[in-house]
Amino acid sequence: MSSANEQSTSTNPGKRTVSIALLVADTPPEDVVAAKGDYHRIYTSFLTRSLSTIRRHRWQERIELDVRPFDVVHAQHYPTDGQLADGLWDAILITGSATSVCDASSTPWMGKLLDFVRHVAEDHPLVRILGVCWGHQAVARAFGGEVEQNEAGGWELGVYDCELNEEGEEVWGFTKWDLEEERGSAGGALKMVDEEQDEGAPKKLRIQQVHKDHVTALPEDLNGTPFLNLCSTSATPIQSLCLRYPTDSPPMPSVAQTSQFIAFDTFTPPTSSGPSPPRGCQILTLQGHPEFDREIVELLIKGKATAMGAVPAGMVEEALQRAAREDDAMKIGRRIWAMLGVEEGREEGGESM
């Protein structure tokens, strides 16, 4: 039975806009743009679709998404310090790029981007930082990590299983509790990746990959807090980075109306869900591409193999087969939303809706 408060707010639950500054480090190839749009459209679509899979109570605030692109290559345009300080940006998200982070020291726009990422982390700590593929490498480089071309492992193209460590299982939602909850919410019909693994074996995150450069050494600690590696493949040992806050539920900048660190969220109306592990992440990155679907990856593989000649012909067939595999994009999207303070509603006893 709903409480009086739930009944009174269910007709007008309120609205919260999550604002993301998309730092666009490249433009996709023409055939990808023709099929799926530019990075602004691709990321907005991914985040909108994953948001639609999050079960929420009717009385919980309605979430709207505002993704605004910033050309950091040609215009070298960024959110202003005043906007950040006033809490107008909840997160910055750094896209992929066909360029190499290894060239950052000799490429002015890259140097400016790395400086900006450090500035946001140190001077606007409530603003969450997300990096995907090249963005993952850029974050690592910004804080003293090492990035190299993977001569030994070569390209990773298509869907790969990234083996999660204990911290990775927590952040990406692969603990035993998370998996049991997902099965229960699907009426037992949901087939999870761990069903094909031995009991107690490490869980694996399935994600599309299009890269040859990779992070080879973790970044240095930031203000005494270490960066964590969350998962790995045989070719790429550092697949996902996380930097945690000192507390597990700082507020979002747009809610607190500041970018300065506040330990606990006393602004957002409480729900029965409680903070999940991604909520405590200040920085979260992925080497893979949750925003890319099979069609995009197939176009990129074919383009790199033919027009660019970057991918050996002998790799193409296997890469296309990998691109057709199932992935965990929507699950990843839900965990990114949890980092941004949008979590699944639960029943009064804590069970999944």
mmCIF file of N, CA and C in Angstrom, residues 160-220:
data_model
loop_
_atom_site.group_PDB
_atom_site.id
_atom_site.type_symbol
_atom_site.label_atom_id
_atom_site.label_comp_id
_atom_site.label_asym_id
_atom_site.label_seq_id
_atom_site.Cartn_x
_atom_site.Cartn_y
_atom_site.Cartn_z
ATOM 1 N N TYR A 160 34.506 -8.381 -26.591
ATOM 2 C CA TYR A 160 35.439 -9.151 -25.769
ATOM 3 C C TYR A 160 34.881 -9.293 -24.359
ATOM 4 N N ASP A 161 35.227 -10.405 -23.713
ATOM 5 C CA ASP A 161 34.860 -10.630 -22.320
ATOM 6 C C ASP A 161 35.969 -10.069 -21.434
ATOM 7 N N CYS A 162 35.631 -9.062 -20.649
ATOM 8 C CA CYS A 162 36.597 -8.467 -19.731
ATOM 9 C C CYS A 162 36.418 -9.092 -18.350
ATOM 10 N N GLU A 163 37.462 -9.719 -17.846
ATOM 11 C CA GLU A 163 37.384 -10.398 -16.550
ATOM 12 C C GLU A 163 37.411 -9.366 -15.426
ATOM 13 N N LEU A 164 36.365 -9.389 -14.600
ATOM 14 C CA LEU A 164 36.219 -8.426 -13.517
ATOM 15 C C LEU A 164 36.916 -8.911 -12.250
ATOM 16 N N ASN A 165 37.611 -8.005 -11.570
ATOM 17 C CA ASN A 165 38.105 -8.318 -10.236
ATOM 18 C C ASN A 165 37.014 -7.973 -9.216
ATOM 19 N N GLU A 166 37.320 -8.082 -7.940
ATOM 20 C CA GLU A 166 36.289 -7.877 -6.916
ATOM 21 C C GLU A 166 35.701 -6.470 -6.980
ATOM 22 N N GLU A 167 36.562 -5.462 -7.125
ATOM 23 C CA GLU A 167 36.059 -4.086 -7.228
ATOM 24 C C GLU A 167 35.230 -3.911 -8.495
ATOM 25 N N GLY A 168 35.655 -4.551 -9.588
ATOM 26 C CA GLY A 168 34.913 -4.458 -10.838
ATOM 27 C C GLY A 168 33.537 -5.083 -10.747
ATOM 28 N N GLU A 169 33.431 -6.209 -10.048
ATOM 29 C CA GLU A 169 32.122 -6.843 -9.865
ATOM 30 C C GLU A 169 31.173 -5.912 -9.130
ATOM 31 N N GLU A 170 31.695 -5.179 -8.146
ATOM 32 C CA GLU A 170 30.854 -4.247 -7.393
ATOM 33 C C GLU A 170 30.412 -3.073 -8.259
ATOM 34 N N VAL A 171 31.365 -2.429 -8.913
ATOM 35 C CA VAL A 171 31.044 -1.220 -9.676
ATOM 36 C C VAL A 171 30.166 -1.533 -10.877
ATOM 37 N N TRP A 172 30.475 -2.609 -11.599
ATOM 38 C CA TRP A 172 29.736 -2.918 -12.820
ATOM 39 C C TRP A 172 28.549 -3.848 -12.598
ATOM 40 N N GLY A 173 28.227 -4.158 -11.347
ATOM 41 C CA GLY A 173 26.981 -4.861 -11.040
ATOM 42 C C GLY A 173 27.001 -6.346 -11.288
ATOM 43 N N PHE A 174 28.124 -7.006 -10.946
ATOM 44 C CA PHE A 174 28.224 -8.443 -11.171
ATOM 45 C C PHE A 174 28.437 -9.223 -9.874
ATOM 46 N N THR A 175 28.078 -8.636 -8.737
ATOM 47 C CA THR A 175 28.112 -9.419 -7.514
ATOM 48 C C THR A 175 26.996 -10.452 -7.572
ATOM 49 N N LYS A 176 27.069 -11.457 -6.725
ATOM 50 C CA LYS A 176 26.038 -12.493 -6.698
ATOM 51 C C LYS A 176 24.669 -11.881 -6.460
ATOM 52 N N TRP A 177 24.612 -10.890 -5.571
ATOM 53 C CA TRP A 177 23.336 -10.226 -5.269
ATOM 54 C C TRP A 177 22.784 -9.514 -6.505
ATOM 55 N N ASP A 178 23.670 -8.800 -7.229
ATOM 56 C CA ASP A 178 23.231 -8.092 -8.437
ATOM 57 C C ASP A 178 22.655 -9.059 -9.461
ATOM 58 N N LEU A 179 23.350 -10.170 -9.690
ATOM 59 C CA LEU A 179 22.925 -11.122 -10.710
ATOM 60 C C LEU A 179 21.620 -11.801 -10.322
ATOM 61 N N GLU A 180 21.473 -12.150 -9.044
ATOM 62 C CA GLU A 180 20.223 -12.762 -8.600
ATOM 63 C C GLU A 180 19.066 -11.783 -8.738
ATOM 64 N N GLU A 181 19.327 -10.509 -8.453
ATOM 65 C CA GLU A 181 18.280 -9.501 -8.579
ATOM 66 C C GLU A 181 17.845 -9.338 -10.033
ATOM 67 N N GLU A 182 18.800 -9.320 -10.953
ATOM 68 C CA GLU A 182 18.453 -9.161 -12.360
ATOM 69 C C GLU A 182 17.641 -10.343 -12.863
ATOM 70 N N ARG A 183 18.008 -11.547 -12.446
ATOM 71 C CA ARG A 183 17.229 -12.716 -12.850
ATOM 72 C C ARG A 183 15.819 -12.650 -12.279
ATOM 73 N N GLY A 184 15.720 -12.241 -11.018
ATOM 74 C CA GLY A 184 14.414 -12.166 -10.386
ATOM 75 C C GLY A 184 13.511 -11.147 -11.040
ATOM 76 N N SER A 185 14.070 -10.002 -11.423
ATOM 77 C CA SER A 185 13.255 -8.966 -12.042
ATOM 78 C C SER A 185 12.799 -9.366 -13.428
ATOM 79 N N ALA A 186 13.501 -10.337 -14.037
ATOM 80 C CA ALA A 186 13.115 -10.814 -15.369
ATOM 81 C C ALA A 186 12.306 -12.100 -15.295
ATOM 82 N N GLY A 187 11.846 -12.445 -14.099
ATOM 83 C CA GLY A 187 11.045 -13.654 -13.943
ATOM 84 C C GLY A 187 11.820 -14.922 -14.218
ATOM 85 N N GLY A 188 13.143 -14.871 -14.024
ATOM 86 C CA GLY A 188 13.972 -16.054 -14.255
ATOM 87 C C GLY A 188 14.303 -16.284 -15.711
ATOM 88 N N ALA A 189 13.809 -15.402 -16.590
ATOM 89 C CA ALA A 189 14.004 -15.632 -18.023
ATOM 90 C C ALA A 189 15.282 -15.001 -18.556
ATOM 91 N N LEU A 190 15.933 -14.178 -17.738
ATOM 92 C CA LEU A 190 17.109 -13.464 -18.204
ATOM 93 C C LEU A 190 18.332 -14.366 -18.157
ATOM 94 N N LYS A 191 18.997 -14.531 -19.285
ATOM 95 C CA LYS A 191 20.213 -15.361 -19.333
ATOM 96 C C LYS A 191 21.414 -14.466 -19.107
ATOM 97 N N MET A 192 22.115 -14.714 -18.030
ATOM 98 C CA MET A 192 23.270 -13.909 -17.694
ATOM 99 C C MET A 192 24.550 -14.585 -18.173
ATOM 100 N N VAL A 193 25.596 -13.796 -18.383
ATOM 101 C CA VAL A 193 26.840 -14.340 -18.904
ATOM 102 C C VAL A 193 27.459 -15.351 -17.948
ATOM 103 N N ASP A 194 27.248 -15.207 -16.622
ATOM 104 C CA ASP A 194 27.916 -16.105 -15.682
ATOM 105 C C ASP A 194 27.309 -17.492 -15.673
ATOM 106 N N GLU A 195 26.155 -17.714 -16.321
ATOM 107 C CA GLU A 195 25.547 -19.033 -16.314
ATOM 108 C C GLU A 195 26.408 -20.054 -17.051
ATOM 109 N N GLU A 196 27.293 -19.587 -17.915
ATOM 110 C CA GLU A 196 28.155 -20.494 -18.656
ATOM 111 C C GLU A 196 29.519 -20.642 -17.988
ATOM 112 N N GLN A 197 29.683 -20.057 -16.791
ATOM 113 C CA GLN A 197 30.950 -20.123 -16.092
ATOM 114 C C GLN A 197 30.828 -21.040 -14.880
ATOM 115 N N ASP A 198 31.965 -21.525 -14.415
ATOM 116 C CA ASP A 198 31.988 -22.356 -13.220
ATOM 117 C C ASP A 198 31.633 -21.520 -12.005
ATOM 118 N N GLU A 199 31.015 -22.167 -11.018
ATOM 119 C CA GLU A 199 30.687 -21.489 -9.770
ATOM 120 C C GLU A 199 31.960 -20.916 -9.154
ATOM 121 N N GLY A 200 31.896 -19.643 -8.796
ATOM 122 C CA GLY A 200 33.054 -19.008 -8.180
ATOM 123 C C GLY A 200 34.048 -18.439 -9.170
ATOM 124 N N ALA A 201 33.846 -18.666 -10.463
ATOM 125 C CA ALA A 201 34.763 -18.113 -11.463
ATOM 126 C C ALA A 201 34.561 -16.604 -11.565
ATOM 127 N N PRO A 202 35.586 -15.856 -11.966
ATOM 128 C CA PRO A 202 35.435 -14.409 -12.114
ATOM 129 C C PRO A 202 34.333 -14.072 -13.123
ATOM 130 N N LYS A 203 33.570 -13.043 -12.845
ATOM 131 C CA LYS A 203 32.524 -12.593 -13.762
ATOM 132 C C LYS A 203 33.165 -11.797 -14.900
ATOM 133 N N LYS A 204 32.455 -11.740 -16.018
ATOM 134 C CA LYS A 204 33.012 -11.094 -17.200
ATOM 135 C C LYS A 204 32.032 -10.082 -17.777
ATOM 136 N N LEU A 205 32.565 -8.912 -18.116
ATOM 137 C CA LEU A 205 31.804 -7.826 -18.711
ATOM 138 C C LEU A 205 32.026 -7.865 -20.214
ATOM 139 N N ARG A 206 30.928 -7.990 -20.975
ATOM 140 C CA ARG A 206 31.027 -8.097 -22.435
ATOM 141 C C ARG A 206 30.845 -6.719 -23.058
ATOM 142 N N ILE A 207 31.803 -6.298 -23.864
ATOM 143 C CA ILE A 207 31.742 -4.947 -24.413
ATOM 144 C C ILE A 207 32.415 -4.889 -25.783
ATOM 145 N N GLN A 208 31.855 -4.061 -26.669
ATOM 146 C CA GLN A 208 32.452 -3.841 -27.989
ATOM 147 C C GLN A 208 33.786 -3.109 -27.833
ATOM 148 N N GLN A 209 34.758 -3.514 -28.644
ATOM 149 C CA GLN A 209 36.091 -2.912 -28.600
ATOM 150 C C GLN A 209 36.515 -2.503 -30.007
ATOM 151 N N VAL A 210 37.195 -1.358 -30.092
ATOM 152 C CA VAL A 210 37.827 -0.922 -31.346
ATOM 153 C C VAL A 210 39.078 -0.136 -30.954
ATOM 154 N N HIS A 211 40.184 -0.842 -30.705
ATOM 155 C CA HIS A 211 41.385 -0.117 -30.268
ATOM 156 C C HIS A 211 42.635 -0.974 -30.455
ATOM 157 N N LYS A 212 43.755 -0.255 -30.543
ATOM 158 C CA LYS A 212 45.075 -0.887 -30.515
ATOM 159 C C LYS A 212 45.945 -0.279 -29.414
ATOM 160 N N ASP A 213 45.850 1.042 -29.212
ATOM 161 C CA ASP A 213 46.518 1.647 -28.062
ATOM 162 C C ASP A 213 45.858 1.139 -26.783
ATOM 163 N N HIS A 214 46.625 1.098 -25.698
ATOM 164 C CA HIS A 214 46.038 0.678 -24.426
ATOM 165 C C HIS A 214 46.833 1.254 -23.260
ATOM 166 N N VAL A 215 46.194 1.277 -22.097
ATOM 167 C CA VAL A 215 46.833 1.765 -20.874
ATOM 168 C C VAL A 215 47.710 0.648 -20.318
ATOM 169 N N THR A 216 48.970 0.958 -20.056
ATOM 170 C CA THR A 216 49.908 -0.067 -19.585
ATOM 171 C C THR A 216 50.320 0.119 -18.130
ATOM 172 N N ALA A 217 50.045 1.279 -17.546
ATOM 173 C CA ALA A 217 50.366 1.511 -16.134
ATOM 174 C C ALA A 217 49.309 2.421 -15.535
ATOM 175 N N LEU A 218 48.886 2.114 -14.318
ATOM 176 C CA LEU A 218 47.847 2.892 -13.654
ATOM 177 C C LEU A 218 48.298 4.326 -13.407
ATOM 178 N N PRO A 219 47.341 5.269 -13.385
ATOM 179 C CA PRO A 219 47.687 6.645 -13.011
ATOM 180 C C PRO A 219 48.190 6.707 -11.569
ATOM 181 N N GLU A 220 48.821 7.825 -11.250
ATOM 182 C CA GLU A 220 49.261 8.062 -9.879
ATOM 183 C C GLU A 220 48.052 8.350 -8.988
#
